PDB file of C-alpha atoms in Angstrom:
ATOM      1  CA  UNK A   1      43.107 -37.427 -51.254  1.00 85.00           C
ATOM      2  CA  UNK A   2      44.217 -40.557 -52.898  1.00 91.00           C
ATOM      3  CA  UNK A   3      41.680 -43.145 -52.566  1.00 93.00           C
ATOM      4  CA  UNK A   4      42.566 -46.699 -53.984  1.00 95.00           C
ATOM      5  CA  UNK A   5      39.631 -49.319 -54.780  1.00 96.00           C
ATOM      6  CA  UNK A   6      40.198 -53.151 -55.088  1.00 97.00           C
ATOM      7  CA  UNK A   7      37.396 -55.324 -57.451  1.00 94.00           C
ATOM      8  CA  UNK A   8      36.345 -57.565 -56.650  1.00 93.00           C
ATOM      9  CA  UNK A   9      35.796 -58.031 -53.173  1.00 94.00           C
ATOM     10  CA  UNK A  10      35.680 -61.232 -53.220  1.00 96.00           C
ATOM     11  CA  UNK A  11      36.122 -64.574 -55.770  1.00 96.00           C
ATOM     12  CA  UNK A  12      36.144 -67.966 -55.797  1.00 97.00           C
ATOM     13  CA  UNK A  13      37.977 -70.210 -58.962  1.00 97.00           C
ATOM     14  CA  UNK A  14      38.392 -73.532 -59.353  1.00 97.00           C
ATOM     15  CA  UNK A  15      41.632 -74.443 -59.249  1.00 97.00           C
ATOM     16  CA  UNK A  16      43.876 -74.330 -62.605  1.00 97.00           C
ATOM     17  CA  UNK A  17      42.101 -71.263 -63.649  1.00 97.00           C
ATOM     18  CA  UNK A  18      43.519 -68.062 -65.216  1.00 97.00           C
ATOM     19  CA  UNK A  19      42.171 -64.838 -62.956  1.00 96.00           C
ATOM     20  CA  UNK A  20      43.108 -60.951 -62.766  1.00 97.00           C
ATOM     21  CA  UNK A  21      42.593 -58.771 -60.074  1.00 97.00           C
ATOM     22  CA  UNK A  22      41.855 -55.393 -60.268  1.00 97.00           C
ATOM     23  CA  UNK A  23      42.975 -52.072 -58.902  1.00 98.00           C
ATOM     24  CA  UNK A  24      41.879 -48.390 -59.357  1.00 98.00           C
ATOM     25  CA  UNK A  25      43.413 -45.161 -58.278  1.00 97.00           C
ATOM     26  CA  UNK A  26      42.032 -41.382 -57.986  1.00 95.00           C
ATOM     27  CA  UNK A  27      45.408 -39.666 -58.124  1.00 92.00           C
ATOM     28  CA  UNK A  28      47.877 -40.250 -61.204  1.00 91.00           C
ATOM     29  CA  UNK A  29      50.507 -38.642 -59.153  1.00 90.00           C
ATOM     30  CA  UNK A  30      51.950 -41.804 -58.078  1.00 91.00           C
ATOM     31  CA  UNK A  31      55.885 -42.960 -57.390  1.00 89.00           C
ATOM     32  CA  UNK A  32      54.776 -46.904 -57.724  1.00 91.00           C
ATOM     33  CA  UNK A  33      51.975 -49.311 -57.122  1.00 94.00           C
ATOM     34  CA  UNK A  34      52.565 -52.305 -54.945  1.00 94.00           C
ATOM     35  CA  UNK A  35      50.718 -56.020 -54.959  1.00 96.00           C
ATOM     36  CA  UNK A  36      50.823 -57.814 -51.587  1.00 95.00           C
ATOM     37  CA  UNK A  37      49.477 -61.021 -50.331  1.00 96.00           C
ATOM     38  CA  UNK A  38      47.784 -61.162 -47.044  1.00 94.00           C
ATOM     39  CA  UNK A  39      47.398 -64.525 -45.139  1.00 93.00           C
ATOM     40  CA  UNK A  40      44.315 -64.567 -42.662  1.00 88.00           C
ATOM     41  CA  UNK A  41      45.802 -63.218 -39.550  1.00 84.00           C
ATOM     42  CA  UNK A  42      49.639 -62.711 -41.151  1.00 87.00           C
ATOM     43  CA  UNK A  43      51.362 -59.582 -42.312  1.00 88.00           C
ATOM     44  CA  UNK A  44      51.536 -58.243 -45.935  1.00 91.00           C
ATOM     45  CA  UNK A  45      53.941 -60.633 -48.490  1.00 90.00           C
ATOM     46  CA  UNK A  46      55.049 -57.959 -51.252  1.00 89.00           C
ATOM     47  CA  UNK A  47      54.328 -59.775 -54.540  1.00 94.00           C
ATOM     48  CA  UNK A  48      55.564 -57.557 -57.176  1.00 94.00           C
ATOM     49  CA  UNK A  49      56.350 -53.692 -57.263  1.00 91.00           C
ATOM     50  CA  UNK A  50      55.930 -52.001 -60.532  1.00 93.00           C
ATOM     51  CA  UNK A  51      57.247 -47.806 -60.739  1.00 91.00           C
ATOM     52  CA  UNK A  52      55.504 -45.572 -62.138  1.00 91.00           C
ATOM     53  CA  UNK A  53      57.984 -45.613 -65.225  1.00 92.00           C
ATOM     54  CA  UNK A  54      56.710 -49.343 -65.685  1.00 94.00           C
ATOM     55  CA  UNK A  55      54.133 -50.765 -67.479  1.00 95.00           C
ATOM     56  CA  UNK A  56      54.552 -54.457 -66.093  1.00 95.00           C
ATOM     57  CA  UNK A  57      55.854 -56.217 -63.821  1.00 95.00           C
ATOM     58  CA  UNK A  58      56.503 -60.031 -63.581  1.00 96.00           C
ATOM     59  CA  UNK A  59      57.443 -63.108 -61.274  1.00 95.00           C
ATOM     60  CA  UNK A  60      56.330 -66.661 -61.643  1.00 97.00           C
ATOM     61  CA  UNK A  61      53.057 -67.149 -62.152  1.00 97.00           C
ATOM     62  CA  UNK A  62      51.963 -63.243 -61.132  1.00 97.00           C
ATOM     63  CA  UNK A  63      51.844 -60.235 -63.559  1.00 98.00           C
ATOM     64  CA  UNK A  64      51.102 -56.868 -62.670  1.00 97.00           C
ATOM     65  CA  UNK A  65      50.268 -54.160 -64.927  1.00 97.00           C
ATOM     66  CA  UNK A  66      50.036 -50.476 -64.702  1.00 97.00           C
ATOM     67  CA  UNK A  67      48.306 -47.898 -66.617  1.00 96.00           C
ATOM     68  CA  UNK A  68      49.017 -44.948 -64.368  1.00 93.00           C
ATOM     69  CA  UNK A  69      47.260 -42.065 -66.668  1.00 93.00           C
ATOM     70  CA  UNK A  70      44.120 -44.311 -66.473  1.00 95.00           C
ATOM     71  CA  UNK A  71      44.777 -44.721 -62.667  1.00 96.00           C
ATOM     72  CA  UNK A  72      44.386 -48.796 -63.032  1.00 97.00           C
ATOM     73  CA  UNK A  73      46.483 -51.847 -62.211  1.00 98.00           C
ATOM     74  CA  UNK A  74      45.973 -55.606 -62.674  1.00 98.00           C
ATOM     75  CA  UNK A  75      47.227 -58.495 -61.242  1.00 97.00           C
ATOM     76  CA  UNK A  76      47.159 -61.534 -63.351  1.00 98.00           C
ATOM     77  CA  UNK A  77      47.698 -64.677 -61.974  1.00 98.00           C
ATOM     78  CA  UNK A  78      47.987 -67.948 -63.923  1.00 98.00           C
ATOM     79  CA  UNK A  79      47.139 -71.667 -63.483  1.00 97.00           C
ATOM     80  CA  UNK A  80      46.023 -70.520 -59.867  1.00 97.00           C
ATOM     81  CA  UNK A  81      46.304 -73.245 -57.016  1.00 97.00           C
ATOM     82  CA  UNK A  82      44.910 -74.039 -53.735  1.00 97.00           C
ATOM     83  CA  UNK A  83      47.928 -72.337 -52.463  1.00 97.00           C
ATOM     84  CA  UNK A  84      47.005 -69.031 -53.912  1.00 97.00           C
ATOM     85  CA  UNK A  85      43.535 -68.554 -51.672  1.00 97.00           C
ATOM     86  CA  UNK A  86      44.653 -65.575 -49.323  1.00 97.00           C
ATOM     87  CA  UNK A  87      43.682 -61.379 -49.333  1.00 96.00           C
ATOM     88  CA  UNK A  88      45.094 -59.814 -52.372  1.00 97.00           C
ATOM     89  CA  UNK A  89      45.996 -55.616 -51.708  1.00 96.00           C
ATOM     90  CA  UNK A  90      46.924 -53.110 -53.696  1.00 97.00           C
ATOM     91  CA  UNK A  91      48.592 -50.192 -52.469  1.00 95.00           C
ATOM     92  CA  UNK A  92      50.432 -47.025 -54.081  1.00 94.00           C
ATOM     93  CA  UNK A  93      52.968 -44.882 -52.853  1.00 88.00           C
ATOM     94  CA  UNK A  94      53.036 -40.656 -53.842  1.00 82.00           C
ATOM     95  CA  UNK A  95      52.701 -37.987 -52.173  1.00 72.00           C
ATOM     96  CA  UNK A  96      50.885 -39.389 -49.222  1.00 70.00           C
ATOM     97  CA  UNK A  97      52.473 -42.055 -47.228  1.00 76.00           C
ATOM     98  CA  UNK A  98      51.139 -45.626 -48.956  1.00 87.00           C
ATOM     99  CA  UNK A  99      47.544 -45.717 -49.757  1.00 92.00           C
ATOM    100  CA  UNK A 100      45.866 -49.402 -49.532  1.00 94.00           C
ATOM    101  CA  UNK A 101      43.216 -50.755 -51.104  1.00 95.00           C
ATOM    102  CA  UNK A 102      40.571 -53.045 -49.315  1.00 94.00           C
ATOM    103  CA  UNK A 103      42.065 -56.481 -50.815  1.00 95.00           C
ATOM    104  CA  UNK A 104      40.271 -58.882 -52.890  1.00 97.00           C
ATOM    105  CA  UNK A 105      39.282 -62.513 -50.799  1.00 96.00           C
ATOM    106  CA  UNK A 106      40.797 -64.938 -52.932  1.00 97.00           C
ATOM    107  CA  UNK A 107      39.636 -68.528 -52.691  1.00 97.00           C
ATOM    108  CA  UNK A 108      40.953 -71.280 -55.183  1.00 97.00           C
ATOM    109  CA  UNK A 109      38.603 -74.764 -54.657  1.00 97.00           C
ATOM    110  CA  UNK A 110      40.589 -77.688 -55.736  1.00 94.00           C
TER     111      UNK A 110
ATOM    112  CA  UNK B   1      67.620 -59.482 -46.555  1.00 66.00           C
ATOM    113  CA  UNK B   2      65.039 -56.677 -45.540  1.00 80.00           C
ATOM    114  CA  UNK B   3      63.540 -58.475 -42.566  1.00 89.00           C
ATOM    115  CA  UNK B   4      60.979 -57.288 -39.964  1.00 93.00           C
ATOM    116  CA  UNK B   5      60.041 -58.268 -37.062  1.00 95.00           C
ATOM    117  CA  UNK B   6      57.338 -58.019 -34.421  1.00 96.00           C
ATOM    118  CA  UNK B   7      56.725 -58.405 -30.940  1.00 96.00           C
ATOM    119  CA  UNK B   8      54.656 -59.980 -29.487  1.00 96.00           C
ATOM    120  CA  UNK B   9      52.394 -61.536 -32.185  1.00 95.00           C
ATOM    121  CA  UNK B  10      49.443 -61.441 -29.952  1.00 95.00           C
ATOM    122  CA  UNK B  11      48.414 -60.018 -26.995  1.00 97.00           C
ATOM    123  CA  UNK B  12      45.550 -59.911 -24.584  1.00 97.00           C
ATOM    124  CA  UNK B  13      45.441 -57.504 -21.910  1.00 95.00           C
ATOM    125  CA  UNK B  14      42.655 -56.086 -19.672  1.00 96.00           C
ATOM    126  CA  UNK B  15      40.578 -52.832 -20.320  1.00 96.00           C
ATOM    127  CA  UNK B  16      42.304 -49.989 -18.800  1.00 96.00           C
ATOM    128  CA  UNK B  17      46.267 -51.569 -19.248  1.00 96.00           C
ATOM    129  CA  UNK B  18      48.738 -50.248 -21.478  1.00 97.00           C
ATOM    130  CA  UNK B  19      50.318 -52.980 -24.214  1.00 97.00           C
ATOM    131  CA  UNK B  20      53.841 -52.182 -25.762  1.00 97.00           C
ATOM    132  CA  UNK B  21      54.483 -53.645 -29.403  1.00 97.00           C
ATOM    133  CA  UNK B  22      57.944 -53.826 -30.741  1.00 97.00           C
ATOM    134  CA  UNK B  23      59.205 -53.529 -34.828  1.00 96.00           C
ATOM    135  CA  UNK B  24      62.853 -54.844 -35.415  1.00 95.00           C
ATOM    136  CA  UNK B  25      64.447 -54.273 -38.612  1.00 92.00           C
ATOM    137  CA  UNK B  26      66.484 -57.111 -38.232  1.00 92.00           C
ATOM    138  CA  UNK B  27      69.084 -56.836 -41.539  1.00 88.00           C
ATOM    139  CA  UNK B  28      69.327 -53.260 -42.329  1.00 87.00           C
ATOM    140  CA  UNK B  29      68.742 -50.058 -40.877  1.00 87.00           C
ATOM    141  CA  UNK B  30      65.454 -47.883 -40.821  1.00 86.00           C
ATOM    142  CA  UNK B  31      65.339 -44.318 -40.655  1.00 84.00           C
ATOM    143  CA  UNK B  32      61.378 -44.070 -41.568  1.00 90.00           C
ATOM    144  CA  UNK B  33      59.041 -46.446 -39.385  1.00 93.00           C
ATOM    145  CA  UNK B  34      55.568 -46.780 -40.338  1.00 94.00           C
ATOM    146  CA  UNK B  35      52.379 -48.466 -37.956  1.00 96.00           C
ATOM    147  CA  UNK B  36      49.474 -48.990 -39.257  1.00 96.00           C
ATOM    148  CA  UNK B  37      46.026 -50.767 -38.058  1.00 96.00           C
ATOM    149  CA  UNK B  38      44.096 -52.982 -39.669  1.00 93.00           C
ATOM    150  CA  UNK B  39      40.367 -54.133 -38.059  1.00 90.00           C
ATOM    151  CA  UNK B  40      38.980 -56.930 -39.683  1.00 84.00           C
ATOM    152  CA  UNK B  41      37.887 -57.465 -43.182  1.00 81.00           C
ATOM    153  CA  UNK B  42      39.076 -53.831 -43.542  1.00 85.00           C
ATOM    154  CA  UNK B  43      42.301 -52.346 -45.411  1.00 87.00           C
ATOM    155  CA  UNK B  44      45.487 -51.001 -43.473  1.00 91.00           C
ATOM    156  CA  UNK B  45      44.988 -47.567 -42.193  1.00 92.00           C
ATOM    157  CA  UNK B  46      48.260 -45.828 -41.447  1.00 93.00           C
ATOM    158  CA  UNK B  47      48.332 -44.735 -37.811  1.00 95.00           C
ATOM    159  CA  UNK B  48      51.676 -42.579 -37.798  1.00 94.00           C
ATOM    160  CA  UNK B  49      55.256 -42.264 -39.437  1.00 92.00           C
ATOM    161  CA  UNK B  50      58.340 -42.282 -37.621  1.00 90.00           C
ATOM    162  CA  UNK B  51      61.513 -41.178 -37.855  1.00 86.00           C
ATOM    163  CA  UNK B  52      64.197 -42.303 -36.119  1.00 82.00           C
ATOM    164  CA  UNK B  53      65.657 -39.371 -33.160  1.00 81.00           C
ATOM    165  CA  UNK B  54      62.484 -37.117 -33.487  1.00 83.00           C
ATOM    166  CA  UNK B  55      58.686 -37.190 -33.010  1.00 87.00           C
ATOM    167  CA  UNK B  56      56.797 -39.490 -34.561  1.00 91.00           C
ATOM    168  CA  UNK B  57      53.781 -37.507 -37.013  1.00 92.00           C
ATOM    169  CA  UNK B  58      50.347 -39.117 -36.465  1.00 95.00           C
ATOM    170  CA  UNK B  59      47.425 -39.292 -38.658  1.00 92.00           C
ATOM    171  CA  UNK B  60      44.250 -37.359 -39.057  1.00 91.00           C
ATOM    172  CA  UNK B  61      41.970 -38.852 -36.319  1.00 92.00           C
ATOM    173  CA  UNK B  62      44.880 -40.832 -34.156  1.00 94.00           C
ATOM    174  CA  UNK B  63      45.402 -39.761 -30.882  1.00 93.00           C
ATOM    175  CA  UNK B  64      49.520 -39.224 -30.318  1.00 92.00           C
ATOM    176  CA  UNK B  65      48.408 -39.370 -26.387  1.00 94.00           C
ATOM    177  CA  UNK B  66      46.894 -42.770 -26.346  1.00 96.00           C
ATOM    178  CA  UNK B  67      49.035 -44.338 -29.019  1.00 96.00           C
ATOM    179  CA  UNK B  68      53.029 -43.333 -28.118  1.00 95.00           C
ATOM    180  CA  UNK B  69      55.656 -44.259 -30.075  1.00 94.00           C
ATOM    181  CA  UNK B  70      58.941 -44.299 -29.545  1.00 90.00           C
ATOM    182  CA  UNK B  71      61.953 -44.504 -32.968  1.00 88.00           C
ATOM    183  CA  UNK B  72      65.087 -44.800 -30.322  1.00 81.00           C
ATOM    184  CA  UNK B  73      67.381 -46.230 -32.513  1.00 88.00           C
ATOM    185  CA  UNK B  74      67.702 -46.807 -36.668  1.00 89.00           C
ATOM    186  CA  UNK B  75      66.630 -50.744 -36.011  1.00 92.00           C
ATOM    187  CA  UNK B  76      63.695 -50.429 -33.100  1.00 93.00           C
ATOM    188  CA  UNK B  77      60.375 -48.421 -32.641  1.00 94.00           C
ATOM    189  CA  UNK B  78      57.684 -49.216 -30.426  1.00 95.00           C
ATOM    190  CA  UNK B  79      54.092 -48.540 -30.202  1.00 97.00           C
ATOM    191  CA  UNK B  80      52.404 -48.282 -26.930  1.00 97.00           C
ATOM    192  CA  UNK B  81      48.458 -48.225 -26.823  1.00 97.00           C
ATOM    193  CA  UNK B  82      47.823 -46.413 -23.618  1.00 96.00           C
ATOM    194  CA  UNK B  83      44.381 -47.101 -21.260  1.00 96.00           C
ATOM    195  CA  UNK B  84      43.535 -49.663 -23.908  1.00 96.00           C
ATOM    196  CA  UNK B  85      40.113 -49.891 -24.626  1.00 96.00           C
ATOM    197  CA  UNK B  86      37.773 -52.841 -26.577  1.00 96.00           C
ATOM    198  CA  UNK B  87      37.632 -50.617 -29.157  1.00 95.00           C
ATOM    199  CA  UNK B  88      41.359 -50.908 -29.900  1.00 96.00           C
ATOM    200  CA  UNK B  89      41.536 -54.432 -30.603  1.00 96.00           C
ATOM    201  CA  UNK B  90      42.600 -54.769 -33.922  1.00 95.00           C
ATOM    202  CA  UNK B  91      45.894 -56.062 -35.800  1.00 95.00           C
ATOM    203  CA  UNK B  92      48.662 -53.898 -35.411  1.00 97.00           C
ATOM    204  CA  UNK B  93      51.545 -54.154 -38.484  1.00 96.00           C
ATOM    205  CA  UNK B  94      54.308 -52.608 -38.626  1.00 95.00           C
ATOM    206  CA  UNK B  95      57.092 -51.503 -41.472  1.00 93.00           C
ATOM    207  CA  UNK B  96      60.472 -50.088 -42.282  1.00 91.00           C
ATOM    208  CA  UNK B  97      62.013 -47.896 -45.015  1.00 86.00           C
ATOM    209  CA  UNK B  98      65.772 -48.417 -45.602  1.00 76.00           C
ATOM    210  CA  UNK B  99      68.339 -45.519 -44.874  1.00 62.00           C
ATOM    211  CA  UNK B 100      68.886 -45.503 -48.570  1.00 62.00           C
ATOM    212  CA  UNK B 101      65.856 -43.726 -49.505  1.00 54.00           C
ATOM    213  CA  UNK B 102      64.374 -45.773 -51.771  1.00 60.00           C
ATOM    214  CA  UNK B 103      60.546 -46.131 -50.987  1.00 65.00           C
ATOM    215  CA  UNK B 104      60.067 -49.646 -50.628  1.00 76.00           C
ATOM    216  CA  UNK B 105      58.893 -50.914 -47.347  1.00 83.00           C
ATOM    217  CA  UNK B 106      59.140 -54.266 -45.393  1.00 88.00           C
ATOM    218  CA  UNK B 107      56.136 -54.962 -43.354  1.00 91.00           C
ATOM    219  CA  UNK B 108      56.659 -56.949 -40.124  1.00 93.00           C
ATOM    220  CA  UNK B 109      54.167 -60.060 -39.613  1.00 93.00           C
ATOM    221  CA  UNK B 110      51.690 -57.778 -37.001  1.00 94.00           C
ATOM    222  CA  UNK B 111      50.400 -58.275 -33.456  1.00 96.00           C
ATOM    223  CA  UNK B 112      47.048 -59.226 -32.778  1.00 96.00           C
ATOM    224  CA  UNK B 113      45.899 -57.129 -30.125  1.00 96.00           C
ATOM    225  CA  UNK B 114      42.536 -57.863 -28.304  1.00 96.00           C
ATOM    226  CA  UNK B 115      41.737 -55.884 -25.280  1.00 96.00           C
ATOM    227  CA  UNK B 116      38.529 -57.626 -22.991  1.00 96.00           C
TER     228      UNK B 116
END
């Protein structure tokens, strides 16, 4: 059963800071790995959607990067801003309809 | 393009009622409909997957009977909780894969659900 795990739960930046997020998988046997942004009370905002052929993925600020044999992603994001505070999941798609993980809280203090 | 949408975005109904959500594709066309629930501080747990002119397949644990739902056309499912309960307050999201196959999906914004 894939199970996907999200660290940290939680952190806080000051603003203009580099930060990665990080992602871990139990089952290699995946077709791609998806970062989304959650707003408090909003639906999911896909961020950046890397195959499983990938290594990286890119888009503004935001890199993703996957290491599938290792079962790991990160998402790097750069210069963060106020405007980046919000839930962070991860979520990869295989076998099983898409597995998510638990998010990471996100809060940048300007 | 690739929008979803959701109705209503919240919703507060008395113990015992039954509260119909609706997920739009409103640009394309969505043979595979997924709903999932999300309580708070917690991830999304998919609730069922369905396809568009047959049965929808439910989750371990999810009770088909309580939760119905209803793929009637390749642009519209619905979810109804049935004899809704406190214990099913929660946020309800939905999302749609396109008739092309491909395995992206577009999640709709969700419905807040609270049932006193």
């Amino acid at each position: 059963k894939q199970e996907v795990t999200q660290i940290p739960a939680a952190l806080s930046v000051p603003e203009g800071e580099n930060l990665v997020l990080n992602c871990s998988f139990t089952d290699s046997a995946i077709y791609n790995l998806q970062w989304f942004r959650q707003d408090p009370g909003k639906g999911l905002t896909s961020l950046l959607l890397i195959q499983s052929s990938q290594r990286e993925q890119t888009s503004g600020r935001l890199n993703a990067s996957l290491d599938k044999s290792s079962g790991r992603s990160t998402l790097y994001i750069a210069a963060s801003q106020p405007g980046d505070s919000a839930t962070y999941l991860c979520a990869v798609s295989g076998n099983t309809p898409l597995v998510f993980g638990k998010g990471t809280r996100l809060s940048v203090i300007a | 393009g690739a929008v979803v949408s959701q109705h209503p975005s919240w919703v507060i109904c008395k113990s015992g009622t039954s509260v119909k959500i609706e997920c739009r594709s409103l640009d394309f066309q969505a043979t595979t409909m997924f709903w999932y629930r999300q309580f708070p501080k917690q991830s999304l747990m998919l609730m069922a997957t369905s396809n568009e002119g047959s049965k929808a397949t439910y989750e371990q644990g999810v009770e088909k009977d309580k939760f119905l739902i209803n793929h009637a056309s390749l642009t519209l499912s619905t979810l109804t909780v049935t004899s809704a309960h406190p214990e099913d307050s929660s946020f309800y999201i939905c999302s749609a894969r396109t008739a092309s196959g491909t395995d992206t999906q577009y999640f709709g914004p969700g419905t807040r659900l609270t049932v006193l």
